[in-house]
Short mmCIF file of C-alpha atoms and ligand atoms in Angstrom, two decimals:
data_model
loop_
_atom_site.label_atom_id
_atom_site.label_comp_id
_atom_site.label_asym_id
_atom_site.label_seq_id
_atom_site.Cartn_x
_atom_site.Cartn_y
_atom_site.Cartn_z
CA MET N 988 9.70 -21.93 13.44
CA GLN N 989 6.05 -22.76 12.81
CA THR N 990 4.39 -24.21 9.75
CA GLY N 991 0.79 -25.01 9.02
CA LYS N 992 -1.80 -25.11 6.29
CA ALA N 993 -5.56 -24.69 6.25
CA SER N 994 -8.36 -23.91 3.80
CA ALA N 995 -11.56 -22.09 4.67
CA ARG N 996 -14.71 -21.08 2.87
CA ALA N 997 -16.91 -18.07 3.64
CA ASN N 998 -20.04 -16.74 1.97
CA SER N 999 -20.57 -13.12 1.08
CA ASN N 1000 -23.45 -11.33 2.82
CA ILE N 1001 -26.09 -8.71 2.11
CA ALA N 1002 -26.91 -6.16 4.80
CA TYR N 1003 -30.56 -5.35 5.50
CA ILE N 1004 -29.49 -2.65 7.96
CA LYS N 1005 -26.31 -1.14 6.55
CA TYR N 1006 -22.90 -0.38 7.94
CA TRP N 1007 -21.74 3.01 6.67
CA GLY N 1008 -19.17 5.06 8.58
CA ASN N 1009 -16.86 4.20 11.47
CA CYS N 1010 -16.20 5.73 14.85
CA ASN N 1011 -12.66 4.34 14.45
CA ASN N 1012 -11.42 3.80 10.89
CA THR N 1013 -8.22 2.00 11.90
CA LEU N 1014 -9.99 -0.65 13.96
CA ARG N 1015 -13.10 -0.54 11.78
CA LEU N 1016 -15.41 0.12 14.71
CA PRO N 1017 -18.72 0.97 13.00
CA SER N 1018 -20.85 4.00 13.85
CA ASN N 1019 -23.98 1.82 13.94
CA SER N 1020 -24.90 -1.83 14.38
CA SER N 1021 -25.93 -3.70 11.24
CA LEU N 1022 -27.89 -6.80 10.26
CA SER N 1023 -27.30 -9.14 7.33
CA MET N 1024 -27.91 -12.48 5.66
CA ASN N 1025 -25.09 -14.68 4.43
CA LEU N 1026 -25.41 -15.47 0.72
CA ASP N 1027 -25.41 -19.20 0.16
CA GLY N 1028 -23.12 -20.30 -2.65
CA LEU N 1029 -21.51 -16.92 -3.28
CA HIS N 1030 -18.27 -17.70 -1.53
CA THR N 1031 -14.54 -17.21 -1.30
CA GLN N 1032 -12.27 -20.19 -0.67
CA THR N 1033 -8.84 -19.42 0.73
CA THR N 1034 -5.84 -21.58 1.56
CA VAL N 1035 -3.13 -20.24 3.84
CA THR N 1036 0.21 -22.04 4.08
CA PHE N 1037 2.80 -20.88 6.59
CA GLU N 1038 6.11 -22.10 5.22
CA SER N 1039 9.52 -21.52 6.77
CA SER N 1040 11.22 -21.60 3.35
CA LEU N 1041 9.34 -18.48 2.18
CA ASN N 1042 11.26 -15.18 2.33
CA ASP N 1043 8.17 -13.08 1.79
CA ASP N 1044 4.39 -13.43 1.81
CA GLU N 1045 2.80 -14.49 -1.47
CA VAL N 1046 -0.75 -13.40 -2.22
CA ILE N 1047 -2.45 -15.15 -5.14
CA ILE N 1048 -6.02 -14.15 -5.98
CA GLU N 1049 -7.83 -15.86 -8.85
CA ASN N 1050 -4.51 -17.46 -9.87
CA LYS N 1051 -2.80 -14.07 -10.17
CA THR N 1052 0.06 -13.04 -7.91
CA GLN N 1053 -0.92 -9.72 -6.36
CA SER N 1054 1.17 -6.63 -5.78
CA GLY N 1055 0.26 -3.19 -4.48
CA VAL N 1056 -2.75 -2.36 -2.29
CA ALA N 1057 -4.56 -5.70 -2.54
CA ARG N 1058 -1.42 -7.54 -1.38
CA GLU N 1059 -0.69 -4.99 1.36
CA ARG N 1060 -4.18 -5.29 2.79
CA VAL N 1061 -3.87 -9.08 3.01
CA ILE N 1062 -0.38 -8.87 4.58
CA LYS N 1063 -1.57 -6.35 7.15
CA HIS N 1064 -4.25 -8.83 8.11
CA LEU N 1065 -1.83 -11.77 8.25
CA ASN N 1066 0.39 -9.68 10.54
CA LEU N 1067 -2.47 -9.30 13.04
CA ILE N 1068 -2.85 -13.07 13.10
CA ARG N 1069 0.92 -13.70 13.27
CA ASP N 1070 1.20 -11.28 16.22
CA ARG N 1071 -1.56 -13.12 17.99
CA ALA N 1072 0.10 -16.51 17.33
CA LYS N 1073 3.54 -15.10 18.20
CA MET N 1074 5.02 -16.29 14.93
CA GLU N 1075 6.92 -14.72 12.07
CA THR N 1076 6.74 -17.39 9.39
CA ARG N 1077 5.78 -16.05 5.95
CA ALA N 1078 2.71 -17.39 4.20
CA ARG N 1079 1.30 -18.23 0.82
CA VAL N 1080 -2.32 -17.13 0.47
CA GLU N 1081 -4.36 -18.55 -2.41
CA SER N 1082 -7.87 -17.25 -2.79
CA GLU N 1083 -10.72 -17.73 -5.24
CA ASN N 1084 -14.28 -16.46 -5.51
CA ASN N 1085 -16.90 -18.71 -7.08
CA PHE N 1086 -18.93 -15.67 -8.18
CA PRO N 1087 -17.96 -13.49 -11.11
CA THR N 1088 -15.58 -10.79 -9.93
CA GLY N 1089 -16.72 -7.34 -10.87
CA ALA N 1090 -20.34 -8.48 -10.69
CA GLY N 1091 -20.88 -6.13 -7.80
CA ILE N 1092 -21.08 -8.76 -5.08
CA ALA N 1093 -19.19 -7.69 -1.96
CA SER N 1094 -16.03 -9.79 -2.13
CA SER N 1095 -14.20 -8.19 0.81
CA ALA N 1096 -16.75 -9.69 3.24
CA SER N 1097 -16.25 -13.28 2.09
CA ALA N 1098 -12.53 -12.71 1.40
CA PHE N 1099 -11.59 -11.47 4.88
CA ALA N 1100 -13.86 -13.96 6.64
CA ALA N 1101 -12.24 -16.83 4.71
CA LEU N 1102 -8.72 -15.41 5.16
CA THR N 1103 -9.21 -14.98 8.92
CA THR N 1104 -10.64 -18.48 9.36
CA ALA N 1105 -7.95 -20.16 7.24
CA ALA N 1106 -5.00 -18.19 8.63
CA CYS N 1107 -6.04 -18.69 12.28
CA ALA N 1108 -6.44 -22.43 11.71
CA ALA N 1109 -3.11 -22.63 9.86
CA ALA N 1110 -1.46 -20.75 12.74
CA HIS N 1111 -2.97 -23.30 15.17
CA LEU N 1112 -4.92 -20.60 17.02
CA GLN N 1113 -7.96 -21.95 18.85
CA LEU N 1114 -10.35 -19.02 18.76
CA SER N 1115 -14.03 -18.57 19.48
CA GLU N 1116 -16.42 -17.44 16.73
CA ARG N 1117 -16.60 -14.06 18.49
CA GLU N 1118 -12.81 -13.66 18.33
CA LEU N 1119 -12.71 -14.71 14.67
CA SER N 1120 -15.44 -12.19 13.89
CA ILE N 1121 -13.46 -9.40 15.63
CA ILE N 1122 -10.31 -10.23 13.66
CA ALA N 1123 -12.25 -10.46 10.37
CA ARG N 1124 -13.78 -7.03 11.16
CA MET N 1125 -10.34 -5.44 11.16
CA GLY N 1126 -9.76 -6.68 7.58
CA SER N 1127 -13.16 -5.54 6.31
CA GLY N 1128 -16.06 -4.47 8.50
CA SER N 1129 -18.69 -6.52 6.69
CA ALA N 1130 -16.43 -9.62 6.93
CA SER N 1131 -17.27 -9.80 10.65
CA ARG N 1132 -20.82 -10.71 9.57
CA SER N 1133 -19.70 -13.53 7.26
CA VAL N 1134 -18.19 -15.48 10.18
CA PRO N 1135 -21.41 -16.55 12.04
CA THR N 1136 -24.15 -18.53 10.31
CA GLY N 1137 -27.40 -17.42 8.65
CA PHE N 1138 -28.92 -14.11 9.74
CA VAL N 1139 -26.38 -12.05 11.63
CA GLU N 1140 -26.17 -8.90 13.77
CA TRP N 1141 -22.90 -6.98 14.12
CA TYR N 1142 -22.77 -4.86 17.27
CA CYS N 1143 -21.31 -1.38 17.21
CA SER N 1144 -19.17 -0.42 20.17
CA GLU N 1145 -16.36 1.97 20.89
CA ARG N 1146 -14.59 -1.01 22.45
CA HIS N 1147 -12.57 -3.24 20.15
CA ASP N 1148 -13.44 -6.44 22.03
CA GLU N 1149 -17.16 -5.68 21.98
CA SER N 1150 -17.70 -5.05 18.29
CA PHE N 1151 -18.37 -8.50 16.90
CA ALA N 1152 -21.09 -10.30 14.96
CA GLU N 1153 -23.44 -13.01 16.15
CA SER N 1154 -26.07 -15.20 14.50
CA ILE N 1155 -29.68 -14.26 15.31
CA ALA N 1156 -31.23 -17.09 13.27
CA PRO N 1157 -29.96 -20.08 11.26
CA PRO N 1158 -30.13 -20.05 7.43
CA GLU N 1159 -33.24 -22.27 7.29
CA TYR N 1160 -35.16 -19.89 9.59
CA TRP N 1161 -36.65 -17.88 6.72
CA ASN N 1162 -36.73 -18.70 2.99
CA LEU N 1163 -35.62 -15.25 1.81
CA VAL N 1164 -33.78 -15.21 -1.51
CA ASP N 1165 -31.55 -12.43 -2.81
CA CYS N 1166 -31.95 -12.01 -6.59
CA VAL N 1167 -29.10 -9.70 -7.54
CA ALA N 1168 -29.99 -7.66 -10.62
CA ILE N 1169 -26.66 -6.93 -12.30
CA VAL N 1170 -26.92 -3.60 -14.11
CA SER N 1171 -23.21 -2.86 -14.19
CA ALA N 1172 -20.27 -5.25 -14.00
CA LYS N 1173 -17.84 -2.34 -13.72
CA HIS N 1174 -15.54 -2.19 -10.72
CA LYS N 1175 -16.74 0.59 -8.41
CA GLU N 1176 -14.71 3.77 -8.62
CA VAL N 1177 -14.82 4.63 -4.93
CA GLY N 1178 -14.41 1.60 -2.68
CA SER N 1179 -16.18 1.13 0.65
CA THR N 1180 -13.13 1.95 2.79
CA ASP N 1181 -12.84 5.43 1.26
CA GLY N 1182 -16.61 5.82 1.38
CA HIS N 1183 -16.77 5.05 5.12
CA SER N 1184 -14.21 7.73 5.85
CA LEU N 1185 -16.37 10.28 3.99
CA ALA N 1186 -19.59 9.41 5.85
CA ASN N 1187 -19.09 11.99 8.60
CA THR N 1188 -18.75 14.78 6.03
CA SER N 1189 -22.47 14.41 5.28
CA PRO N 1190 -24.63 16.61 7.51
CA LEU N 1191 -27.19 13.77 7.43
CA GLN N 1192 -24.95 11.05 8.90
CA GLN N 1193 -25.58 12.00 12.53
CA ALA N 1194 -29.34 11.68 12.06
CA ARG N 1195 -28.90 8.37 10.25
CA VAL N 1196 -26.70 6.95 13.02
CA GLU N 1197 -28.99 8.22 15.79
CA ASP N 1198 -31.99 6.55 14.15
CA ALA N 1199 -30.16 3.27 13.44
CA PRO N 1200 -31.22 1.44 16.65
CA ARG N 1201 -34.88 2.04 15.72
CA ARG N 1202 -34.42 0.65 12.22
CA LEU N 1203 -32.43 -2.32 13.44
CA LYS N 1204 -35.06 -3.17 16.07
CA ILE N 1205 -37.89 -3.08 13.51
CA CYS N 1206 -35.88 -5.10 11.01
CA LYS N 1207 -34.87 -7.74 13.55
CA GLU N 1208 -38.44 -8.08 14.89
CA ALA N 1209 -39.88 -8.32 11.37
CA LEU N 1210 -37.28 -10.93 10.45
CA LEU N 1211 -37.88 -13.02 13.55
CA LYS N 1212 -41.67 -12.81 13.02
CA LYS N 1213 -41.26 -13.34 9.25
CA ASP N 1214 -43.38 -10.23 8.69
CA PHE N 1215 -42.41 -9.44 5.10
CA ALA N 1216 -44.40 -6.21 4.74
CA ARG N 1217 -42.71 -4.60 7.75
CA PHE N 1218 -39.35 -6.02 6.74
CA ALA N 1219 -39.66 -4.62 3.18
CA ASP N 1220 -40.39 -1.05 4.29
CA ILE N 1221 -37.51 -0.83 6.75
CA VAL N 1222 -34.95 -2.52 4.46
CA GLU N 1223 -35.71 -0.07 1.65
CA GLU N 1224 -35.72 2.91 4.03
CA ASP N 1225 -32.33 1.92 5.43
CA ALA N 1226 -30.71 1.43 2.02
CA VAL N 1227 -32.00 4.75 0.70
CA MET N 1228 -30.80 6.50 3.88
CA MET N 1229 -27.29 5.13 3.33
CA HIS N 1230 -27.31 6.36 -0.26
CA ALA N 1231 -28.52 9.77 0.93
CA ILE N 1232 -25.35 9.95 3.06
CA MET N 1233 -23.22 8.92 0.10
CA MET N 1234 -24.82 11.53 -2.18
CA THR N 1235 -24.41 14.31 0.39
CA SER N 1236 -20.82 13.49 1.43
CA ARG N 1237 -18.04 15.87 0.43
CA PRO N 1238 -17.08 14.92 -2.23
CA PRO N 1239 -20.41 13.25 -3.03
CA LEU N 1240 -20.66 9.63 -4.13
CA PHE N 1241 -23.31 8.60 -6.63
CA TYR N 1242 -23.51 4.85 -7.15
CA TRP N 1243 -26.92 4.59 -8.85
CA LEU N 1244 -27.28 4.33 -12.62
CA PRO N 1245 -30.52 4.77 -14.61
CA PRO N 1246 -31.37 1.01 -14.54
CA THR N 1247 -30.84 1.02 -10.75
CA LEU N 1248 -33.80 3.41 -10.43
CA THR N 1249 -35.84 1.45 -12.98
CA VAL N 1250 -35.45 -1.73 -10.91
CA MET N 1251 -36.22 0.14 -7.65
CA GLY N 1252 -39.43 1.52 -9.17
CA ALA N 1253 -40.47 -1.84 -10.61
CA VAL N 1254 -39.91 -3.66 -7.30
CA LYS N 1255 -42.11 -1.13 -5.47
CA GLU N 1256 -44.83 -1.62 -8.06
CA TRP N 1257 -44.67 -5.43 -7.88
CA ARG N 1258 -45.12 -5.21 -4.13
CA THR N 1259 -47.82 -2.55 -3.92
CA ARG N 1260 -49.76 -3.24 -7.16
CA ASP N 1261 -49.27 -7.02 -7.57
CA GLY N 1262 -49.01 -7.98 -3.90
CA ILE N 1263 -45.72 -9.87 -4.31
CA PRO N 1264 -43.45 -10.08 -1.25
CA VAL N 1265 -40.44 -8.32 -2.74
CA CYS N 1266 -38.19 -5.41 -1.77
CA PHE N 1267 -34.82 -3.92 -2.73
CA THR N 1268 -31.55 -3.00 -1.10
CA ILE N 1269 -28.40 -1.55 -2.68
CA ASP N 1270 -24.77 -1.62 -1.53
CA ALA N 1271 -21.90 0.63 -2.64
CA GLY N 1272 -22.61 -0.01 -6.31
CA ALA N 1273 -25.30 0.20 -8.99
CA ASN N 1274 -26.64 -3.37 -8.75
CA VAL N 1275 -29.93 -3.98 -6.99
CA HIS N 1276 -30.38 -6.80 -4.48
CA VAL N 1277 -34.00 -7.81 -4.92
CA ILE N 1278 -35.20 -9.75 -1.89
CA THR N 1279 -38.14 -12.13 -2.13
CA LEU N 1280 -39.44 -15.47 -0.79
CA SER N 1281 -38.40 -18.74 -2.45
CA ASP N 1282 -41.82 -19.38 -4.06
CA TYR N 1283 -41.59 -16.12 -6.02
CA VAL N 1284 -38.01 -16.43 -7.30
CA SER N 1285 -38.74 -17.65 -10.84
CA ASP N 1286 -41.41 -14.97 -11.36
CA ILE N 1287 -39.11 -12.23 -10.00
CA GLU N 1288 -36.18 -13.47 -12.05
CA SER N 1289 -38.11 -13.34 -15.32
CA ARG N 1290 -39.55 -9.91 -14.46
CA LEU N 1291 -36.04 -8.62 -13.72
CA ARG N 1292 -34.57 -10.08 -16.91
CA ALA N 1293 -37.29 -8.30 -18.92
CA ILE N 1294 -36.07 -4.90 -17.70
CA ASN N 1295 -33.84 -3.00 -20.09
CA GLY N 1296 -30.38 -2.68 -18.58
CA VAL N 1297 -30.51 -5.81 -16.41
CA GLN N 1298 -27.59 -7.90 -17.67
CA ASP N 1299 -27.86 -10.88 -15.36
CA VAL N 1300 -29.54 -12.13 -12.19
CA LEU N 1301 -27.64 -14.05 -9.48
CA LYS N 1302 -29.60 -15.84 -6.78
CA ALA N 1303 -28.73 -16.80 -3.21
CA LYS N 1304 -30.70 -18.01 -0.22
CA ALA N 1305 -29.48 -17.63 3.37
CA GLY N 1306 -26.15 -19.36 3.88
CA GLU N 1307 -23.82 -20.71 6.51
CA GLY N 1308 -20.98 -18.98 8.29
CA ALA N 1309 -17.27 -19.37 7.61
CA ARG N 1310 -15.78 -22.84 8.07
CA VAL N 1311 -12.46 -24.62 7.83
CA MET N 1312 -12.45 -27.04 4.90
CA LYS N 1313 -9.43 -29.04 5.92
CA ASN N 1314 -6.54 -28.61 8.27
CA GLU N 1315 -3.17 -30.07 7.54
CA GLN N 1316 -0.07 -30.34 9.72
C1 DP6 B 503 -22.38 -0.64 1.59
O1 DP6 B 503 -17.19 -3.87 4.78
O2 DP6 B 503 -16.85 -3.34 2.34
O3 DP6 B 503 -21.81 -2.95 1.73
O4 DP6 B 503 -14.76 -2.20 6.22
O5 DP6 B 503 -13.86 -0.67 4.48
O6 DP6 B 503 -13.96 -3.15 4.04
P1 DP6 B 503 -14.59 -1.97 4.74
O7 DP6 B 503 -16.03 -1.78 4.09
P2 DP6 B 503 -17.11 -2.86 3.72
O8 DP6 B 503 -18.42 -1.95 3.73
C2 DP6 B 503 -19.67 -2.48 3.38
C3 DP6 B 503 -20.61 -1.37 3.11
C4 DP6 B 503 -21.93 -1.78 2.51
C5 DP6 B 503 -22.99 -1.95 3.59
C6 DP6 B 503 -22.91 -3.20 4.42
O9 DP6 B 503 -22.51 -4.27 3.93
O10 DP6 B 503 -23.30 -3.12 5.60
#
């Protein structure tokens, strides 16, 4: 009988080249490679306690005991880790986000990166970052990218052991800041997992996937050279392409709201008319991630807040990867 306890913290991340669609939905093997930045300070902290006295797993998120799909998804993930550690002990999982839930920040990325890191440490598994990233990927694809530090690339592969994420630059490499314009705090109606499984119903997905290596190459080069103008164009192109897939899936998914388009238009104008280094990207929701350089953050924040429909602005620079906070027993 094994026991063990560990806490881990992982930041959420924003993808500059998006993950949308899998070649294997069960293993979450993505159809294309993606590239992201961890979001400093927007994190999930999770404690996993394997306890022989427990008859069943307990999943507590934001101080609420979970039942149904949320609980099942966590247990499925714990089972992967238990199988690997050859143990059967039940666990208590306690998890909290430090960012407002329902604010449209991807919580599955930070949640499954923190859960993987904490549960593996609590199960006394000594795993490499690559292995942790692969396990996190099976809980939520984007979680694989929250394991390594800073700016991260997640490789697509048809092979389970080759689809993992790796850091391409540390957080301090480039002073990009994500100013998230919150235009809707509503929980999204169609979650990413269901969305991914619809991607191949869009006649445009094949073209998007085939062109993905080109976009990723440009984005990575621009990032490594800190060439904001090139970076801005490709980040916006990639996000709009993903939404074109969503809108042409069967059934179609429309995530944008009127203020989403207002912010997109304003950001383009600030860049082209005012010469400010700023661009947008949008995940599976209505909120707009407005990316700029640290010197421009206060200007961009006040411009965003002046737009009708923008309810709040959250800010995050590039952050670290997942880490164990403490390890007991
Ligand atoms: C639009 O990782 O949330 O944010 O693997 O089903 O958990 P699951 O999906 P998820 O998908 C993220 C989609 C995205 C783009 C991205 O982050 O790359």
